[in-house]
């Protein structure tokens, strides 16, 4: 087997007096720099009756601050040649811009201004407008798309309703409608503090220059204690095979299986992730070979583990039916393949293949300063150690067949699944 | 009380140029372009074939896609699943891309495994098995894929828009992967015949990009994998022009839809047109930037949409443009009404500030976009497919910097004829037909699909 490349991206860390963690990762390959902020707040931090807040808040963050006009953050950044955006997920909200190095100061100034003074500029009108935009986003990405509600249905099957992962990031429109300006103020004060964020500066700037600028623009913000993460003891495995069915205007019937998995930093997680890869990633994956190629029961299959930090992750295996094949048949096919993997384990070559595919995926992730900065922020925020990006390939390569089998038997048992079925509306 | 530092100025951007390839020619005439990019550990290999979709016989449209999709389903040396197993075990990703300009096979692989992966890549392209059962399965999967596409409002709008904007006699009017009436009848023999007739070294370009410090000489490797490929039967290729259709205004009925997908646009120009730089700037100001004229009003002021954009899509010759977005049903009439005013620049020409912002944006994002092996190889492939020189990115940026507000306004006014726009809406016609007619489209045609 070819030796994997040893990664050595430079990583220098410092914490400002106000608690802001700063990571510098110089790379002078192109005259650009990535400015990336991870806030340790996602949909798992939302209060009951206030779902969708973290994501609504991501929109609000572009509505101006004390010294920046409405929507001027993106406008000023694009006019400086930046690619700029933000995303919200269960565990995080991240904001990022990558631009020619001459715009680094402006990018930091803009991020610091909204971290420090967002509430000075927030108006009812801006909030109302962004609430409408979020509703359009929900219609476009979830309501008006076949299977668009799949994530919502899967988390509802997998987690208790009051669990931090029991609802999706887009949240409920009723909750968004109920959001008052005061709620939004509280959310900001609770979560948008320097000590709850990680600032990563990667690209064409030395570490010392990066830290000096971070101090200039963020150093004067006050130190406010960060909100604790929600208590998230690991959940026990699912029991009794919870089931849900929906009848919808979908082009093909489909079945989804889910499992509760260990948190992303649990020693079993990489092994479980590789098991999902053997089952559902690529053309030689077991589900594709069996259901698409050999049995010709499915038009598509897949499986993947979604790593989360709060005690419990989840994993999905799915298949979309070819005409005349019932979801029950597909469910049985999926279970047969999964049971077989648990019984006999992966072949030596399957495990090698899953690791090789992970290696390419990870090298690709680190190939650009923007995605590298995001990975640094991710590992610093969720696992406390950005240098893990350099050792991920070695960690995954260290999983052997025994570890994979043991972990898969622990976490992926067919009787520990939940099942979601999509049926076609009858014509 | 903390003091905020004042807004800092922007420093001048650093020097940057799109990398120039080392060029050579393999012994069978394949052009080789090599981009050496230290630190890029995932190598990108693109084999670009001079094989546009217009090569497909009308009654076999989809055959090029089926051929390409079956390439990695087994070769004459490594039958069945063995081939994909070998390739994926090298950590490689294999992909294909077919367009009206040509065909590409794409390999991504960690540099440490390039040697073996490129051999396998060549094997898939040169001597695929194209076995009966694999072709037949891909026919079924393609038909299922069409059903999935047509069930998706945005995809259906794009399919309907190309049908409405390009000459119905041309390949451009129909889906790249072929439509059910032709795909359903394609046989394995026809796929094998297509491969035999059209896959060959003539007109082919191989692009390799990445860090080759650990791989050995990429030129020698390319010669070993592709240099002895011959196909005496390879047919000559014609690039047929794709012209415009007559103007159409239509709604495709999607009962109960909570949103409508709008496409409003027409036939347009390619990158060789002298107005290309000016229209690039103009379309960014009108509908490319976050605070573009369209998005600033319809998203940020009114909250009608998650986003609206205007984009020009060039072909090798000719092209199209469209305003596109999804809007909740209740505001579609008002949106179309407002679009007529927003899209009109006769009283509101593009400004110095709009032009300057567009130029700094395009200049600024280029170094990042082309920092990786796949970013460079993909752009180099675009040059080959469109018939552009290797220096195109730099010369285009120079041309953008020379665009004046007058140039942008003039090009826009010439190319966006507000009285000749084709409109496609996908949404609930029961609720939308009247508001659309009232918004200045009395000739609306309602299309009900079975």
GROMACS .gro file of C-alpha atoms in nm, chain B residues 18-359:
model
  342
  445UNK     CA    1  -0.352   3.237  -1.425
  446UNK     CA    2  -0.073   2.977  -1.457
  447UNK     CA    3   0.047   2.892  -1.806
  448UNK     CA    4   0.078   2.521  -1.879
  449UNK     CA    5   0.385   2.335  -2.003
  450UNK     CA    6   0.269   2.201  -2.336
  451UNK     CA    7   0.376   1.895  -2.527
  452UNK     CA    8   0.233   1.653  -2.779
  453UNK     CA    9   0.210   1.279  -2.722
  454UNK     CA   10   0.328   1.052  -3.003
  455UNK     CA   11  -0.029   1.002  -3.128
  456UNK     CA   12  -0.101   1.374  -3.141
  457UNK     CA   13  -0.284   1.423  -2.808
  458UNK     CA   14  -0.206   1.768  -2.670
  459UNK     CA   15  -0.074   1.756  -2.314
  460UNK     CA   16  -0.108   2.055  -2.081
  461UNK     CA   17   0.071   2.026  -1.747
  462UNK     CA   18   0.025   2.268  -1.457
  463UNK     CA   19   0.277   2.226  -1.178
  464UNK     CA   20   0.120   2.344  -0.851
  465UNK     CA   21   0.337   2.281  -0.546
  466UNK     CA   22   0.134   2.187  -0.238
  467UNK     CA   23  -0.167   2.062  -0.436
  468UNK     CA   24  -0.171   1.702  -0.319
  469UNK     CA   25  -0.481   1.595  -0.512
  470UNK     CA   26  -0.396   1.569  -0.880
  471UNK     CA   27  -0.663   1.657  -1.135
  472UNK     CA   28  -0.653   1.489  -1.476
  473UNK     CA   29  -0.902   1.599  -1.742
  474UNK     CA   30  -0.917   1.423  -2.076
  475UNK     CA   31  -1.103   1.658  -2.309
  476UNK     CA   32  -1.249   1.500  -2.622
  477UNK     CA   33  -1.365   1.703  -2.918
  478UNK     CA   34  -1.701   1.535  -2.892
  479UNK     CA   35  -1.993   1.778  -2.860
  480UNK     CA   36  -2.342   1.650  -2.786
  481UNK     CA   37  -2.447   1.764  -3.131
  482UNK     CA   38  -2.261   1.459  -3.261
  483UNK     CA   39  -2.541   1.234  -3.138
  484UNK     CA   40  -2.791   1.128  -3.404
  485UNK     CA   41  -3.128   1.292  -3.328
  486UNK     CA   42  -3.297   0.956  -3.271
  487UNK     CA   43  -3.022   0.843  -3.030
  488UNK     CA   44  -2.988   1.150  -2.810
  489UNK     CA   45  -2.858   1.033  -2.474
  490UNK     CA   46  -2.617   0.782  -2.628
  491UNK     CA   47  -2.315   1.000  -2.547
  492UNK     CA   48  -2.420   1.017  -2.182
  493UNK     CA   49  -2.488   0.644  -2.159
  494UNK     CA   50  -2.150   0.571  -2.317
  495UNK     CA   51  -1.970   0.801  -2.077
  496UNK     CA   52  -2.154   0.669  -1.771
  497UNK     CA   53  -2.069   0.309  -1.859
  498UNK     CA   54  -1.695   0.374  -1.908
  499UNK     CA   55  -1.606   0.282  -1.551
  500UNK     CA   56  -1.841  -0.016  -1.524
  501UNK     CA   57  -1.570  -0.255  -1.637
  502UNK     CA   58  -1.301  -0.270  -1.904
  503UNK     CA   59  -1.183  -0.541  -2.137
  504UNK     CA   60  -0.888  -0.602  -1.901
  505UNK     CA   61  -1.081  -0.573  -1.576
  506UNK     CA   62  -1.439  -0.683  -1.619
  507UNK     CA   63  -1.745  -0.594  -1.416
  508UNK     CA   64  -1.701  -0.454  -1.069
  509UNK     CA   65  -1.331  -0.534  -1.059
  510UNK     CA   66  -1.246  -0.217  -1.248
  511UNK     CA   67  -1.423   0.025  -1.012
  512UNK     CA   68  -1.276  -0.164  -0.718
  513UNK     CA   69  -0.925  -0.109  -0.849
  514UNK     CA   70  -0.985   0.258  -0.920
  515UNK     CA   71  -1.155   0.337  -0.590
  516UNK     CA   72  -0.886   0.148  -0.399
  517UNK     CA   73  -0.637   0.400  -0.535
  518UNK     CA   74  -0.846   0.668  -0.364
  519UNK     CA   75  -0.947   0.797  -0.704
  520UNK     CA   76  -1.264   0.972  -0.805
  521UNK     CA   77  -1.382   0.931  -1.164
  522UNK     CA   78  -1.629   1.163  -1.331
  523UNK     CA   79  -1.757   1.264  -1.671
  524UNK     CA   80  -1.891   1.591  -1.802
  525UNK     CA   81  -2.079   1.625  -2.129
  526UNK     CA   82  -2.183   1.951  -2.284
  527UNK     CA   83  -2.279   2.109  -2.611
  528UNK     CA   84  -1.909   2.196  -2.652
  529UNK     CA   85  -1.749   1.859  -2.586
  530UNK     CA   86  -1.687   1.566  -2.355
  531UNK     CA   87  -1.455   1.533  -2.055
  532UNK     CA   88  -1.345   1.243  -1.841
  533UNK     CA   89  -1.211   1.360  -1.505
  534UNK     CA   90  -0.985   1.190  -1.253
  535UNK     CA   91  -0.903   1.320  -0.902
  536UNK     CA   92  -0.646   1.124  -0.708
  537UNK     CA   93  -0.391   1.180  -0.431
  538UNK     CA   94  -0.050   1.242  -0.589
  539UNK     CA   95   0.096   0.938  -0.414
  540UNK     CA   96  -0.131   0.714  -0.623
  541UNK     CA   97  -0.131   0.893  -0.958
  542UNK     CA   98   0.069   0.635  -1.154
  543UNK     CA   99  -0.167   0.344  -1.115
  544UNK     CA  100  -0.481   0.560  -1.122
  545UNK     CA  101  -0.391   0.725  -1.452
  546UNK     CA  102  -0.333   0.382  -1.610
  547UNK     CA  103  -0.681   0.278  -1.501
  548UNK     CA  104  -0.827   0.609  -1.616
  549UNK     CA  105  -0.682   0.549  -1.964
  550UNK     CA  106  -0.817   0.196  -1.963
  551UNK     CA  107  -1.171   0.318  -1.896
  552UNK     CA  108  -1.162   0.566  -2.180
  553UNK     CA  109  -0.979   0.349  -2.432
  554UNK     CA  110  -1.117   0.002  -2.379
  555UNK     CA  111  -1.435  -0.002  -2.173
  556UNK     CA  112  -1.637  -0.324  -2.180
  557UNK     CA  113  -1.972  -0.143  -2.230
  558UNK     CA  114  -2.143  -0.470  -2.142
  559UNK     CA  115  -2.510  -0.526  -2.222
  560UNK     CA  116  -2.630  -0.542  -1.864
  561UNK     CA  117  -2.442  -0.228  -1.762
  562UNK     CA  118  -2.572  -0.024  -2.054
  563UNK     CA  119  -2.927  -0.145  -1.997
  564UNK     CA  120  -2.906  -0.057  -1.630
  565UNK     CA  121  -2.786   0.292  -1.714
  566UNK     CA  122  -3.080   0.336  -1.953
  567UNK     CA  123  -3.317   0.257  -1.665
  568UNK     CA  124  -3.127   0.481  -1.424
  569UNK     CA  125  -3.125   0.769  -1.674
  570UNK     CA  126  -3.504   0.739  -1.713
  571UNK     CA  127  -3.541   0.748  -1.334
  572UNK     CA  128  -3.309   1.048  -1.319
  573UNK     CA  129  -3.530   1.235  -1.567
  574UNK     CA  130  -3.831   1.168  -1.345
  575UNK     CA  131  -3.640   1.306  -1.046
  576UNK     CA  132  -3.540   1.617  -1.244
  577UNK     CA  133  -3.889   1.687  -1.367
  578UNK     CA  134  -4.028   1.648  -1.015
  579UNK     CA  135  -3.799   1.931  -0.904
  580UNK     CA  136  -3.945   2.273  -0.977
  581UNK     CA  137  -3.615   2.453  -1.036
  582UNK     CA  138  -3.477   2.180  -1.259
  583UNK     CA  139  -3.800   2.160  -1.455
  584UNK     CA  140  -3.784   2.537  -1.511
  585UNK     CA  141  -3.431   2.513  -1.647
  586UNK     CA  142  -3.524   2.222  -1.877
  587UNK     CA  143  -3.826   2.414  -2.005
  588UNK     CA  144  -3.625   2.733  -2.049
  589UNK     CA  145  -3.359   2.577  -2.273
  590UNK     CA  146  -3.639   2.423  -2.478
  591UNK     CA  147  -3.799   2.769  -2.510
  592UNK     CA  148  -3.485   2.963  -2.591
  593UNK     CA  149  -3.286   2.744  -2.834
  594UNK     CA  150  -3.384   2.643  -3.186
  595UNK     CA  151  -3.602   2.332  -3.145
  596UNK     CA  152  -3.412   2.169  -3.433
  597UNK     CA  153  -3.086   2.205  -3.242
  598UNK     CA  154  -2.933   1.979  -2.974
  599UNK     CA  155  -2.933   2.279  -2.740
  600UNK     CA  156  -3.310   2.263  -2.693
  601UNK     CA  157  -3.302   1.926  -2.520
  602UNK     CA  158  -3.151   1.786  -2.199
  603UNK     CA  159  -2.779   1.700  -2.215
  604UNK     CA  160  -2.847   1.346  -2.099
  605UNK     CA  161  -3.121   1.286  -2.356
  606UNK     CA  162  -3.498   1.270  -2.312
  607UNK     CA  163  -3.723   0.969  -2.251
  608UNK     CA  164  -3.835   0.926  -2.613
  609UNK     CA  165  -3.479   0.859  -2.732
  610UNK     CA  166  -3.306   0.727  -2.417
  611UNK     CA  167  -3.561   0.449  -2.374
  612UNK     CA  168  -3.473   0.290  -2.709
  613UNK     CA  169  -3.093   0.298  -2.695
  614UNK     CA  170  -2.928  -0.044  -2.717
  615UNK     CA  171  -2.588  -0.167  -2.597
  616UNK     CA  172  -2.482  -0.214  -2.961
  617UNK     CA  173  -2.550   0.152  -3.030
  618UNK     CA  174  -2.346   0.255  -2.726
  619UNK     CA  175  -2.051   0.038  -2.834
  620UNK     CA  176  -2.077   0.176  -3.187
  621UNK     CA  177  -2.077   0.533  -3.054
  622UNK     CA  178  -1.762   0.465  -2.855
  623UNK     CA  179  -1.590   0.300  -3.152
  624UNK     CA  180  -1.678   0.585  -3.386
  625UNK     CA  181  -1.610   0.886  -3.161
  626UNK     CA  182  -1.358   0.805  -2.887
  627UNK     CA  183  -1.003   0.850  -3.009
  628UNK     CA  184  -0.690   1.060  -2.984
  629UNK     CA  185  -0.777   1.297  -3.267
  630UNK     CA  186  -0.867   1.638  -3.124
  631UNK     CA  187  -0.808   1.518  -2.766
  632UNK     CA  188  -0.632   1.719  -2.494
  633UNK     CA  189  -0.503   1.579  -2.166
  634UNK     CA  190  -0.471   1.826  -1.878
  635UNK     CA  191  -0.273   1.735  -1.566
  636UNK     CA  192  -0.259   1.970  -1.267
  637UNK     CA  193  -0.115   1.940  -0.917
  638UNK     CA  194   0.205   1.874  -0.724
  639UNK     CA  195   0.415   1.624  -0.921
  640UNK     CA  196   0.716   1.626  -0.687
  641UNK     CA  197   0.635   1.273  -0.567
  642UNK     CA  198   0.497   1.123  -0.888
  643UNK     CA  199   0.773   1.105  -1.144
  644UNK     CA  200   0.762   1.286  -1.478
  645UNK     CA  201   0.400   1.356  -1.573
  646UNK     CA  202   0.485   1.376  -1.945
  647UNK     CA  203   0.634   1.028  -1.947
  648UNK     CA  204   0.338   0.898  -1.749
  649UNK     CA  205   0.091   1.053  -1.993
  650UNK     CA  206   0.283   0.904  -2.287
  651UNK     CA  207   0.281   0.561  -2.125
  652UNK     CA  208  -0.096   0.574  -2.058
  653UNK     CA  209  -0.225   0.749  -2.369
  654UNK     CA  210   0.058   0.777  -2.627
  655UNK     CA  211  -0.022   0.453  -2.809
  656UNK     CA  212  -0.398   0.505  -2.831
  657UNK     CA  213  -0.517   0.486  -3.189
  658UNK     CA  214  -0.856   0.475  -3.357
  659UNK     CA  215  -0.834   0.475  -3.736
  660UNK     CA  216  -1.214   0.474  -3.752
  661UNK     CA  217  -1.258   0.794  -3.548
  662UNK     CA  218  -1.514   1.011  -3.728
  663UNK     CA  219  -1.451   1.380  -3.792
  664UNK     CA  220  -1.651   1.617  -3.572
  665UNK     CA  221  -1.865   1.910  -3.671
  666UNK     CA  222  -1.964   2.183  -3.428
  667UNK     CA  223  -2.318   2.264  -3.539
  668UNK     CA  224  -2.446   2.612  -3.458
  669UNK     CA  225  -2.722   2.643  -3.198
  670UNK     CA  226  -2.957   2.924  -3.288
  671UNK     CA  227  -3.247   3.094  -3.112
  672UNK     CA  228  -3.610   2.983  -3.089
  673UNK     CA  229  -3.902   3.217  -3.139
  674UNK     CA  230  -4.006   3.403  -2.824
  675UNK     CA  231  -4.230   3.209  -2.583
  676UNK     CA  232  -4.427   3.293  -2.271
  677UNK     CA  233  -4.544   2.993  -2.075
  678UNK     CA  234  -4.636   2.854  -1.738
  679UNK     CA  235  -4.590   2.487  -1.661
  680UNK     CA  236  -4.867   2.387  -1.422
  681UNK     CA  237  -4.753   2.240  -1.093
  682UNK     CA  238  -5.070   2.208  -0.885
  683UNK     CA  239  -5.035   2.308  -0.523
  684UNK     CA  240  -4.681   2.444  -0.555
  685UNK     CA  241  -4.603   2.691  -0.274
  686UNK     CA  242  -4.351   2.876  -0.489
  687UNK     CA  243  -4.300   2.952  -0.854
  688UNK     CA  244  -3.969   2.922  -1.036
  689UNK     CA  245  -3.917   3.202  -1.285
  690UNK     CA  246  -3.684   3.210  -1.586
  691UNK     CA  247  -3.693   3.531  -1.789
  692UNK     CA  248  -3.435   3.577  -2.061
  693UNK     CA  249  -3.333   3.494  -2.411
  694UNK     CA  250  -3.069   3.399  -2.663
  695UNK     CA  251  -2.732   3.570  -2.623
  696UNK     CA  252  -2.364   3.581  -2.707
  697UNK     CA  253  -2.047   3.378  -2.650
  698UNK     CA  254  -1.707   3.482  -2.515
  699UNK     CA  255  -1.578   3.580  -2.860
  700UNK     CA  256  -1.830   3.861  -2.893
  701UNK     CA  257  -1.656   4.196  -2.831
  702UNK     CA  258  -1.935   4.283  -2.585
  703UNK     CA  259  -1.855   3.985  -2.358
  704UNK     CA  260  -1.649   4.181  -2.100
  705UNK     CA  261  -1.908   4.461  -2.091
  706UNK     CA  262  -2.202   4.226  -2.045
  707UNK     CA  263  -2.011   4.037  -1.776
  708UNK     CA  264  -1.982   4.361  -1.579
  709UNK     CA  265  -2.341   4.467  -1.653
  710UNK     CA  266  -2.496   4.136  -1.553
  711UNK     CA  267  -2.300   4.135  -1.225
  712UNK     CA  268  -2.436   4.482  -1.142
  713UNK     CA  269  -2.789   4.389  -1.244
  714UNK     CA  270  -2.808   4.041  -1.095
  715UNK     CA  271  -2.475   3.894  -0.985
  716UNK     CA  272  -2.370   4.082  -0.672
  717UNK     CA  273  -2.551   4.033  -0.342
  718UNK     CA  274  -2.665   4.395  -0.356
  719UNK     CA  275  -2.730   4.379  -0.729
  720UNK     CA  276  -3.018   4.589  -0.854
  721UNK     CA  277  -3.247   4.285  -0.860
  722UNK     CA  278  -3.149   4.121  -0.529
  723UNK     CA  279  -3.137   4.450  -0.338
  724UNK     CA  280  -3.502   4.516  -0.415
  725UNK     CA  281  -3.664   4.173  -0.444
  726UNK     CA  282  -3.481   4.006  -0.154
  727UNK     CA  283  -3.342   4.273   0.073
  728UNK     CA  284  -3.619   4.534   0.046
  729UNK     CA  285  -3.925   4.321  -0.021
  730UNK     CA  286  -3.840   3.974   0.113
  731UNK     CA  287  -4.005   3.814  -0.193
  732UNK     CA  288  -3.731   3.555  -0.252
  733UNK     CA  289  -3.430   3.378  -0.104
  734UNK     CA  290  -3.234   3.512  -0.400
  735UNK     CA  291  -3.261   3.626  -0.760
  736UNK     CA  292  -2.985   3.644  -1.015
  737UNK     CA  293  -2.914   3.728  -1.374
  738UNK     CA  294  -2.658   3.513  -1.551
  739UNK     CA  295  -2.524   3.487  -1.904
  740UNK     CA  296  -2.432   3.132  -2.006
  741UNK     CA  297  -2.202   3.122  -2.308
  742UNK     CA  298  -2.185   2.830  -2.549
  743UNK     CA  299  -1.893   2.772  -2.784
  744UNK     CA  300  -2.096   2.981  -3.027
  745UNK     CA  301  -2.398   3.179  -2.909
  746UNK     CA  302  -2.547   3.138  -2.565
  747UNK     CA  303  -2.834   3.239  -2.340
  748UNK     CA  304  -2.915   3.456  -2.043
  749UNK     CA  305  -3.181   3.435  -1.774
  750UNK     CA  306  -3.309   3.611  -1.469
  751UNK     CA  307  -3.384   3.327  -1.229
  752UNK     CA  308  -3.529   3.276  -0.886
  753UNK     CA  309  -3.806   3.119  -0.677
  754UNK     CA  310  -4.088   3.336  -0.544
  755UNK     CA  311  -4.384   3.262  -0.323
  756UNK     CA  312  -4.700   3.233  -0.529
  757UNK     CA  313  -4.869   3.550  -0.396
  758UNK     CA  314  -4.594   3.784  -0.516
  759UNK     CA  315  -4.522   3.644  -0.865
  760UNK     CA  316  -4.740   3.900  -1.044
  761UNK     CA  317  -4.585   4.191  -0.860
  762UNK     CA  318  -4.236   4.048  -0.915
  763UNK     CA  319  -4.284   4.028  -1.292
  764UNK     CA  320  -4.430   4.377  -1.295
  765UNK     CA  321  -4.134   4.515  -1.101
  766UNK     CA  322  -3.882   4.323  -1.313
  767UNK     CA  323  -3.981   4.520  -1.618
  768UNK     CA  324  -3.884   4.839  -1.445
  769UNK     CA  325  -3.573   4.701  -1.272
  770UNK     CA  326  -3.435   4.544  -1.590
  771UNK     CA  327  -3.472   4.869  -1.787
  772UNK     CA  328  -3.148   5.069  -1.787
  773UNK     CA  329  -3.256   5.336  -2.035
  774UNK     CA  330  -3.324   5.589  -1.758
  775UNK     CA  331  -3.078   5.437  -1.514
  776UNK     CA  332  -2.747   5.358  -1.682
  777UNK     CA  333  -2.477   5.162  -1.498
  778UNK     CA  334  -2.260   5.381  -1.277
  779UNK     CA  335  -1.887   5.414  -1.223
  780UNK     CA  336  -1.926   5.258  -0.880
  781UNK     CA  337  -2.117   4.957  -1.013
  782UNK     CA  338  -1.853   4.895  -1.278
  783UNK     CA  339  -1.563   4.937  -1.035
  784UNK     CA  340  -1.721   4.695  -0.785
  785UNK     CA  341  -1.774   4.434  -1.055
  786UNK     CA  342  -1.414   4.457  -1.172
   0.00000   0.00000   0.00000
